[in-house]
Coordinates of C-alpha atoms in Angstrom, one line a residue:
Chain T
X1 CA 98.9 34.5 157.9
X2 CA 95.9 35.6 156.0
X3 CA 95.6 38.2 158.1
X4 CA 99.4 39.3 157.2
X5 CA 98.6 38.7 153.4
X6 CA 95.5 41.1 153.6
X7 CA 97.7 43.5 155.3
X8 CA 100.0 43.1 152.8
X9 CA 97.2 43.4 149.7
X10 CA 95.5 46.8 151.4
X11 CA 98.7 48.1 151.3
X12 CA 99.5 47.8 147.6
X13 CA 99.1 51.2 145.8
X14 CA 97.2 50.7 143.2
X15 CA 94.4 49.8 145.4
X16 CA 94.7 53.2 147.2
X17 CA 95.0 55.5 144.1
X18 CA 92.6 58.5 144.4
X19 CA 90.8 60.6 141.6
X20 CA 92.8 63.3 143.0
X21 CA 96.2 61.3 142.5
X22 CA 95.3 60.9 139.1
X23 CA 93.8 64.5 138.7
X24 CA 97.8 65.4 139.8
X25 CA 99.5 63.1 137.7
X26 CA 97.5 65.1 134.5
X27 CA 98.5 67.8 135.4
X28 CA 102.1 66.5 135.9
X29 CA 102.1 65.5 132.8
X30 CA 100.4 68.6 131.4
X31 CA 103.7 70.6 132.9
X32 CA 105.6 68.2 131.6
X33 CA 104.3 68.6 128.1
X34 CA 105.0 71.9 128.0
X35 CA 108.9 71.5 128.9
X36 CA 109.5 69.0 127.1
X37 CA 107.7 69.6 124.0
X38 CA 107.7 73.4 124.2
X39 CA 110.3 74.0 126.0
X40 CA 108.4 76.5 128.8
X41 CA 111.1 76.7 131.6
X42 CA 112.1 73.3 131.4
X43 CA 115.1 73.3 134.1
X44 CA 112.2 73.7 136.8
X45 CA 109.3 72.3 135.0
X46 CA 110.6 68.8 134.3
X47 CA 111.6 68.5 138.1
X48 CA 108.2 69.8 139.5
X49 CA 106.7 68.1 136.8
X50 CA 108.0 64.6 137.8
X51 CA 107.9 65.8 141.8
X52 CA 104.3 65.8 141.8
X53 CA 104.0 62.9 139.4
X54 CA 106.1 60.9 141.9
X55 CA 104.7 62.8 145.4
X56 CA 101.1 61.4 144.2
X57 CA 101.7 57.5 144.1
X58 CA 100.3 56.0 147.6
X59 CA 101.9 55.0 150.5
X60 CA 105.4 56.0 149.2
X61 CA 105.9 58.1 152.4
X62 CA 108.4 60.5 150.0
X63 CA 106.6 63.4 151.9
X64 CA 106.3 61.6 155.3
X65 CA 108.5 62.9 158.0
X66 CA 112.0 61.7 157.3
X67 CA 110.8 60.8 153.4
X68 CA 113.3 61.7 150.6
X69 CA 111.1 65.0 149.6
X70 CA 110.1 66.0 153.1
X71 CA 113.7 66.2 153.5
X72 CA 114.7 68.2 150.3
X73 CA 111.5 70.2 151.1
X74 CA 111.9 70.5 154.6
X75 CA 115.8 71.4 154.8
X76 CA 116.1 72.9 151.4
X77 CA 113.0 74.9 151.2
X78 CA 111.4 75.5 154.4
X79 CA 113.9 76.3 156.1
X80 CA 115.4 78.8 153.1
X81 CA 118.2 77.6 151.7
X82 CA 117.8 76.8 148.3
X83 CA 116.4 80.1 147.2
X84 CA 119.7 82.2 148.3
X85 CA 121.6 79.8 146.9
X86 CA 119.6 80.4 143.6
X87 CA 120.6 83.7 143.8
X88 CA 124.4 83.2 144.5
X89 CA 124.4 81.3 141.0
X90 CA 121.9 84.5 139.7
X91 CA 124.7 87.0 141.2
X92 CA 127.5 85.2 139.2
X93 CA 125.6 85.4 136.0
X94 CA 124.3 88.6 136.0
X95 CA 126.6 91.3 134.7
X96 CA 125.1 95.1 136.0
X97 CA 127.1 96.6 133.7
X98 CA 123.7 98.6 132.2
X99 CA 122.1 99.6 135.3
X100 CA 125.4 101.0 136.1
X101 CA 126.2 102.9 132.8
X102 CA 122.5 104.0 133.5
X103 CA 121.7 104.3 137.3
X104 CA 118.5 105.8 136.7
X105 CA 117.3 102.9 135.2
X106 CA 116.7 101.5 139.1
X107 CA 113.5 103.3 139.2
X108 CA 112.2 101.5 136.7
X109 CA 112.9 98.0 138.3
X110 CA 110.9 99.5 141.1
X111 CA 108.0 100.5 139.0
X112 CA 107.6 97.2 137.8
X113 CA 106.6 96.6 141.6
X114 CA 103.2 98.0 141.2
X115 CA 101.6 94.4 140.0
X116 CA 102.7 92.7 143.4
X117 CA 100.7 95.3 145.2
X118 CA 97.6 95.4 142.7
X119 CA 98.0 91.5 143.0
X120 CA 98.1 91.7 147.0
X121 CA 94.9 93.6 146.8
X122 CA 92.7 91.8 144.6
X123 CA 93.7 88.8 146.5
X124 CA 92.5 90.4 149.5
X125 CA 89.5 91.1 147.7
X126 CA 89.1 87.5 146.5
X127 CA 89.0 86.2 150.4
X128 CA 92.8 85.2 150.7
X129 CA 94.7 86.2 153.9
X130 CA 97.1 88.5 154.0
X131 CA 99.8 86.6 154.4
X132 CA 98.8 84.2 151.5
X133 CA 97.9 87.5 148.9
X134 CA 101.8 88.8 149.7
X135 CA 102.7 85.4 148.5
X136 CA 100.4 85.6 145.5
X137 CA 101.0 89.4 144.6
X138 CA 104.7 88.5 144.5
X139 CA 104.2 86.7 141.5
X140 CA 104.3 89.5 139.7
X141 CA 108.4 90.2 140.4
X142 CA 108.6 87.5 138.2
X143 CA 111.3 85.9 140.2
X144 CA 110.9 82.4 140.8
X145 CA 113.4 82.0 143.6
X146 CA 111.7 85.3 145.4
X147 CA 108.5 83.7 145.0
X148 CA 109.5 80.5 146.5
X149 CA 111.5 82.2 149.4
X150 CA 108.3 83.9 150.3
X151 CA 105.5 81.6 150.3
X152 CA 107.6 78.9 152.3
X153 CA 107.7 82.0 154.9
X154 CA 103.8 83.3 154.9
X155 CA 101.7 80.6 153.4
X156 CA 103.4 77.3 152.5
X157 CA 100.4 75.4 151.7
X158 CA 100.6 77.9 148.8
X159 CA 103.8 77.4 147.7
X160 CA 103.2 74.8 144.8
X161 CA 101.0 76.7 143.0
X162 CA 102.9 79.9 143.6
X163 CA 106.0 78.7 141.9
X164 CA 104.6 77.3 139.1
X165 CA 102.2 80.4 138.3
X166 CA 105.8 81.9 139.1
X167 CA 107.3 80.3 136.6
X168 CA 104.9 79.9 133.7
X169 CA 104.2 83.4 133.6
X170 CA 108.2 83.9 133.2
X171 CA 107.9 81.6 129.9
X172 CA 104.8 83.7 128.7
X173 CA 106.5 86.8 129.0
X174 CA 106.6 87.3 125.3
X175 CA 102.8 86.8 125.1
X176 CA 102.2 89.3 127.8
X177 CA 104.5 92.2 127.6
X178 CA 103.3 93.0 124.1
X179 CA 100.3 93.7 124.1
X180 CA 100.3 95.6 127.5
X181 CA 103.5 97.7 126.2
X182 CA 101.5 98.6 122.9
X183 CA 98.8 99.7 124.4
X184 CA 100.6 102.5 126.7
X185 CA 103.3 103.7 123.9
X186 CA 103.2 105.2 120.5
X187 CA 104.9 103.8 117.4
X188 CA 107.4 106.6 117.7
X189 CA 107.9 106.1 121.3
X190 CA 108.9 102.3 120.6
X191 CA 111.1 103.4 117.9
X192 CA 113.3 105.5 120.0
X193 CA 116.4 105.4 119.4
X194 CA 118.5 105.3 123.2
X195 CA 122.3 107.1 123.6
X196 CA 125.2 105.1 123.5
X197 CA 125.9 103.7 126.9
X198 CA 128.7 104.3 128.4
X199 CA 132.1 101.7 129.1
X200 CA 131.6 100.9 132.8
X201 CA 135.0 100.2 134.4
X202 CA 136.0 96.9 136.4
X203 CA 136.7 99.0 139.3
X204 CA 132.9 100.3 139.2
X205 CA 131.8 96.6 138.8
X206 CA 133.5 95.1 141.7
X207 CA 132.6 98.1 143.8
X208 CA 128.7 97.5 143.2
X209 CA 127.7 94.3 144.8
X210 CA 129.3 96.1 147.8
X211 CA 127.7 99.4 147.8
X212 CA 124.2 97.4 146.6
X213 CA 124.2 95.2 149.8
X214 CA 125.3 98.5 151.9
X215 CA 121.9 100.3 150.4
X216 CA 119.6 97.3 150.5
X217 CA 120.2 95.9 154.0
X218 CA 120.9 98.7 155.8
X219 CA 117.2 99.6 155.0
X220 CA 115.6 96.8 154.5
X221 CA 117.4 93.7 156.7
X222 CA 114.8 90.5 155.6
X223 CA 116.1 91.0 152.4
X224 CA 119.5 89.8 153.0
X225 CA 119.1 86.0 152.7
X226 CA 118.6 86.9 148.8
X227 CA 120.7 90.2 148.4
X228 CA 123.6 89.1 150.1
X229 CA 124.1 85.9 148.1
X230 CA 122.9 87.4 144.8
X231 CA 125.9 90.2 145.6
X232 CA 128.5 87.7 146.1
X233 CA 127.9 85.5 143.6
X234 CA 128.3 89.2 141.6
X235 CA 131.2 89.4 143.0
X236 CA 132.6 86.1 142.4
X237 CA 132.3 87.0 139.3
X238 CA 133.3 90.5 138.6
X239 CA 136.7 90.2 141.1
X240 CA 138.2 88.2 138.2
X241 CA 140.5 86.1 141.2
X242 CA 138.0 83.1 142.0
X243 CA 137.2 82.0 139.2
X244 CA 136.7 78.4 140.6
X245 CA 133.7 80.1 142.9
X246 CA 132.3 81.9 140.2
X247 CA 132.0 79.0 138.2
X248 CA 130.6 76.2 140.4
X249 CA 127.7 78.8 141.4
X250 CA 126.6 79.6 138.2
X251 CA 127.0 76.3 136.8
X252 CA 127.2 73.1 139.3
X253 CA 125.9 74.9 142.0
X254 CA 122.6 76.3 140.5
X255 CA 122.0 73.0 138.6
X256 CA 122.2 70.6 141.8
X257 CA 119.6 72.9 144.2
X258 CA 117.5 73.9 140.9
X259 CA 116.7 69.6 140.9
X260 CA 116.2 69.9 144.6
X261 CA 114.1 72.9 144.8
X262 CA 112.1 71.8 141.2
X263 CA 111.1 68.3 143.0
X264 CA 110.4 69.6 146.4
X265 CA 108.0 72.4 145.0
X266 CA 106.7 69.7 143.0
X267 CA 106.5 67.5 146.0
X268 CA 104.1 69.6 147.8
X269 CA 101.4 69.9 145.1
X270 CA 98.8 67.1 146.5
X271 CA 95.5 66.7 145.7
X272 CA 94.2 68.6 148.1
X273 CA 96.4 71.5 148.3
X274 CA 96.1 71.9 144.4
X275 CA 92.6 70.6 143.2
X276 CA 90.6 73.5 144.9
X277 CA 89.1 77.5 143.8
X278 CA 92.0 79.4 145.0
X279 CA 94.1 77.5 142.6
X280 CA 92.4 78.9 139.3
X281 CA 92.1 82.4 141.5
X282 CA 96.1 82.5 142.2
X283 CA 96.7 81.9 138.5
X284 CA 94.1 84.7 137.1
X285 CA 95.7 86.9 140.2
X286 CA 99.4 85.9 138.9
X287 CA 98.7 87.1 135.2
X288 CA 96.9 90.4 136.5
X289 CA 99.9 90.9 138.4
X290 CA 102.6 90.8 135.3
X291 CA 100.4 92.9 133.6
X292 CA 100.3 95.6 136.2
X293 CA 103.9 95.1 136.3
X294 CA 104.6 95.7 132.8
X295 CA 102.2 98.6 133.1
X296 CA 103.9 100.0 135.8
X297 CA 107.3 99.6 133.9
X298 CA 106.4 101.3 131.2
X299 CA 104.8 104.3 132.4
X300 CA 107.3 105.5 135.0
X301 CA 109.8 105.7 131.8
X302 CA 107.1 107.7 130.2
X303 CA 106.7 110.0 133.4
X304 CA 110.7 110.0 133.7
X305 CA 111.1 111.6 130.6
X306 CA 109.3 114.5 131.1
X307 CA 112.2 115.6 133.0
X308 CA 115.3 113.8 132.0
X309 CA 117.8 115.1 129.5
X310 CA 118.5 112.0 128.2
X311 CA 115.5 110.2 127.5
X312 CA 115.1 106.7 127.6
X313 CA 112.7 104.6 125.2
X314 CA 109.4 103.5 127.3
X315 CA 109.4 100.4 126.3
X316 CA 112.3 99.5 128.1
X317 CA 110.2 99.5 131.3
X318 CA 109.0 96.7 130.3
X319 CA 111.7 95.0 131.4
X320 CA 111.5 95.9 134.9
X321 CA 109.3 92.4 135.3
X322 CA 112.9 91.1 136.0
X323 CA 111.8 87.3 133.7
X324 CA 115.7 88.1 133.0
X325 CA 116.9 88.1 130.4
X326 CA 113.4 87.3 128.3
X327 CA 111.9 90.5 129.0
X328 CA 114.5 92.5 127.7
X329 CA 114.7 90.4 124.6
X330 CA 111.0 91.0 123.0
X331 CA 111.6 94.7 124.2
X332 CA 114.6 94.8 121.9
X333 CA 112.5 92.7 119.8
X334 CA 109.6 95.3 119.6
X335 CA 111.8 98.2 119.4
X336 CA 113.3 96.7 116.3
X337 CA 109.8 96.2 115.0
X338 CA 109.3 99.8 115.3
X339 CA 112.2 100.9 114.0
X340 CA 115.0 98.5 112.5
X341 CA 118.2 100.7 113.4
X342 CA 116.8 100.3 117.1
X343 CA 118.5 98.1 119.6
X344 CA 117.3 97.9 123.2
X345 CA 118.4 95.2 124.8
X346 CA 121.5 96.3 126.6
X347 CA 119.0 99.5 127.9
X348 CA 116.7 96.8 128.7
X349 CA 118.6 94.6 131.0
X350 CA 119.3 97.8 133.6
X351 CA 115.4 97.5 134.0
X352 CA 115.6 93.8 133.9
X353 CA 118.2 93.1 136.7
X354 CA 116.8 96.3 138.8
X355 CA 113.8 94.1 139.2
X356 CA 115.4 91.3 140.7
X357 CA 116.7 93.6 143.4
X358 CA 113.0 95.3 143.4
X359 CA 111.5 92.3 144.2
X360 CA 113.8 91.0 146.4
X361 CA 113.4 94.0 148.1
X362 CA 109.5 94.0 148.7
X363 CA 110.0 90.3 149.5
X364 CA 111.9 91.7 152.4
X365 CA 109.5 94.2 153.6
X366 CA 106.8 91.8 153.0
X367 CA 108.9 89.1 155.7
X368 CA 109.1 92.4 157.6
X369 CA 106.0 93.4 158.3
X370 CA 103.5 90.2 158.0
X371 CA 106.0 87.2 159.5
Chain I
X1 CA 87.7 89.3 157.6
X2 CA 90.6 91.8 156.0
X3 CA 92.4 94.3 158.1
X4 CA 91.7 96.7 155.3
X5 CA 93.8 99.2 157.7
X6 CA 96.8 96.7 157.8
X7 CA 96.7 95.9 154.4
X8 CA 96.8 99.2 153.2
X9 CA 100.3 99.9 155.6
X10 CA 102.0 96.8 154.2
X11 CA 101.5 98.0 150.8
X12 CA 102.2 102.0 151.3
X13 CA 105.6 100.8 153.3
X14 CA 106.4 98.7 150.7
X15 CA 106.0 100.8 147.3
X16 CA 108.1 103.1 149.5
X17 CA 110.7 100.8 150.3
X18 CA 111.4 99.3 147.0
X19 CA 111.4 103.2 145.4
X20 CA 113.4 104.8 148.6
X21 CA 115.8 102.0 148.1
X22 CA 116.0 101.6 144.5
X23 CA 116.2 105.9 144.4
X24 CA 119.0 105.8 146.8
X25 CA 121.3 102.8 145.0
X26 CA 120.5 104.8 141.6
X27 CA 122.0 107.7 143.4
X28 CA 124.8 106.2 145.2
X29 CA 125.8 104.4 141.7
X30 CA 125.7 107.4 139.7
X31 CA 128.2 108.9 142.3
X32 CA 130.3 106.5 142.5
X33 CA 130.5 106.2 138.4
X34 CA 131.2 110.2 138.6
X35 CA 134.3 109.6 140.6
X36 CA 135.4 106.7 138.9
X37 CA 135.0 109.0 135.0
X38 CA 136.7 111.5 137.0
X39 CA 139.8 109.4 138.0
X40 CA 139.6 107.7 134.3
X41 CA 140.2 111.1 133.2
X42 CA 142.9 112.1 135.9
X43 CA 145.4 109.3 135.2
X44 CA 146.3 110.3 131.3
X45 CA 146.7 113.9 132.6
X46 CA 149.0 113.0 135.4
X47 CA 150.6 110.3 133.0
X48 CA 151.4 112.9 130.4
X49 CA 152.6 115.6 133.0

C-alpha cells in the first residue's frame, strides 16, 4: 500500500515540472499576450498559445501515442490535411478579380519569392540541413498554412517554431514592409497614380481556378495538395450555385481545423525542441526572409516598368509577401501618404494573392526535390 | 556538411519554377481576358444587327 501511495505521489505533476516546462509556459503566455492584448494573429495565436501551455504540464500524455494532440497533430498535420483544407476556406475568400484585370501582376507574386531562397541560404550557412533551411526560408511566403504544410514534410521537429515565426511576421508586416519599401522607391514613385482597372467578367472568374490548377500542376505536381483545394474553394465561390460549400469553407470549415491545427502546432513546442540556438536563428532567418521578400517585390515592379506601357506603382510589389490582405493595406496606406488622391489597394491585392500561389508553388518544388 | 552543389540546384529550379509558372498563368490569363473583351464586345453588335 505504501508502495501504491508512493507510486501514486511520484506521479503527481507538480512534482515533475521542469524549468523547461515553465520556460514554455512564458512563453505561452508571452504569445498569448500579444493576441489577446494586441491583437497579433489571434485566431492561431490563442490556440498555439494555450497548445503549448497545455502540451507542457507532466504526465498528461496529450502528445503520447494515442493522446488528444498526437492525434490532432498526427492525423491533421502530419499527415497534411489541415493545411489544404486551410486553403479550401483561403480559395473561397479570396476574390482574383485584380490579378486578372492585371495578369502581369503574377510576376510580382513571384518576385516576392526571392526571401525564401536568400532565407534557405543563410540557413545553410548557419549549419541547418537542407531540408530544415527549405522549411525556414519558406517563411518568407508569408503563408502560414504553406509554412506548416512544409515543415511537417522536411523537418517536423521544426515545425513549432516555423509557424509561429510564420505567423508573427504576418502581424508585423506593417513594421517591416515600410521601411524596406522606402528605401528602394522615390517619393514620386510611391505617389503614382495606377490606371483604372478593368471590370473582370463572372465568366473570367469561374474560368480561373480552372486554368490556375491546369498551369500550376501540370508543372509543378507537389503543389496540388494546396492549389487544388485553394482553386476549388475559388470556385465554390465564384460559380454562384453552391453557396452552402462556399460558405461552410470560408466560415465553419476554416474555423474548426484553424483550432485544430493552432493547438497541434502549439502542441509540439516542448522544451527541448524550442528552448535551444536554432530557435533565436530561425526567427532572425524568418525576418531576413520578409525583407528579402519585400525587396524582391518591389524591385521587379521597378525593372517591369522599364518596359511596360502601363506602368504599375513599385510599391505595389510589396505586396507580393502574400500576409493577405495586410500587405496590400499599408501599401495603399503608403501610397496615400505619398500622394492623397492615390489608392492602391485593389492593384495591391493582384500581388498579394499571386504570392500565395508563388509560394505554394516553391513549396511544391521544394517537396519535389528534397522529400 | 552542405551539399553546396545540391543546394544551389534546389534553389536555381525553384526561382525558375515559381517565375516559369507564375509567367505562363500571367500569360494564359491575359489570353483568356482577351477573348472574353472580345466576346463582351461581339454580343451588342450581334444584338443590335
Amino acid at each position: 500500500m505504501l508502495e501504491q501511495f508512493l507510486e501514486a505521489f511520484q506521479g503527481i505533476g507538480i512534482l515533475n515540472l521542469s524549468w523547461g516546462n515553465m520556460a514554455m509556459w512564458v512563453i505561452a503566455f508571452a504569445l498569448l499576450y500579444l493576441a489577446i492584448k494586441k491583437g497579433v494573429e489571434p485566431l492561431l495565436l490563442v490556440p498555439i498559445g494555450f497548445g503549448i501551455f497545455a502540451a507542457n504540464f507532466p504526465f498528461t500524455g496529450l502528445m503520447d501515442e494515442g493522446g488528444l494532440f498526437y492525434i490532432f497533430y498526427h492525423y491533421g498535420i502530419e499527415n497534411e490535411l489541415i493545411p489544404p483544407l486551410i486553403f479550401l476556406g483561403l480559395g473561397a475568400m479570396t476574390d482574383f478579380g485584380p490579378v486578372i484585370a492585371n495578369p502581369k501582376t503574377f510576376l510580382l507574386g513571384a518576385a516576392a519569392q526571392l526571401g525564401v531562397y536568400v532565407a534557405f541560404f543563410m540557413a545553410l550557412l548557419l549549419g541547418f540541413s537542407i531540408p530544415e533551411a527549405a522549411s525556414i526560408g519558406i517563411i518568407g511566403g508569408a503563408d502560414g498554412p504553406t509554412t506548416i504544410y512544409l515543415t511537417a514534410n522536411l523537418a517536423p521537429h521544426l515545425l513549432g517554431t516555423t509557424a509561429v515565426a510564420a505567423y508573427s511576421y504576418m502581424a508585423l508586416v506593417p513594421i517591416i514592409i515600410p521601411p524596406i519599401a522606402r528605401l528602394l522607391t522615390t517619393t514620386k514613385e510611391r505617389a503614382m497614380v495606377m490606371e483604372q482597372m478593368r471590370e473582370v467578367s463572372k465568366g473570367e472568374r469561374i474560368i480561373f481556378p480552372i486554368l490556375a490548377s491546369i498551369v500550376i500542376i501540370l508543372l509543378v505536381p507537389k503543389s496540388a495538395p494546396l492549389i487544388t483545394m485553394f482553386m476549388l474553394g475559388n470556385l465554390f465561390t465564384e460559380s454562384g450555385v453552391v453557396e452552402r460549400l462556399a460558405n461552410v469553407s470560408r466560415e465553419a470549415l476554416i474555423n474548426i481545423v484553424t483550432i485544430i491545427l493552432g493547438v497541434g502546432i502549439g502542441a509540439t513546442m516542448s522544451a527541448e525542441n524550442f528552448l535551444n540556438p536554432k530557435t533565436i536563428y530561425i526567427f532572425i532567418l524568418g525576418v531576413i526572409a520578409f525583407a528579402f521578400a519585400v525587396a524582391g517585390g518591389v524591385l521587379l515592379a521597378k525593372f517591369m516598368n522599364l518596359f511596360i506601357k502601363n506602368k504599375v506603382n513599385p510599391l505595389i510589389g510589396a505586396a507580393g509577401v502574400s500576409a493577405v490582405p495586410m500587405a496590400a493595406r499599408v501599401v495603399q496606406n503608403m501610397g496615400r501618404e505619398a500622394n492623397r488622391d492615390n489608392f492602391l489597394l485593389m492593384h495591391a491585392m493582384g500581388p498579394n494573392v499571386a504570392g500565395v500561389i508563388g509560394t505554394a508553388v516553391a513549396a511544391g518544388v521544394f517537396l519535389s526535390i528534397i522529400k | 556538411m552542405v551539399d553546396w552543389l545540391n543546394a544551389l540546384t534546389i534553389a536555381v529550379t525553384g526561382i525558375v519554377s515559381v517565375f516559369l509558372v507564375l509567367g505562363i498563368l500571367s500569360i494564359v490569363v491575359s489570353l483568356s481576358g482577351r477573348y472574353f473583351i472580345r466576346k463582351e464586345k461581339e454580343q451588342p453588335e450581334q444584338s443590335e444587327g
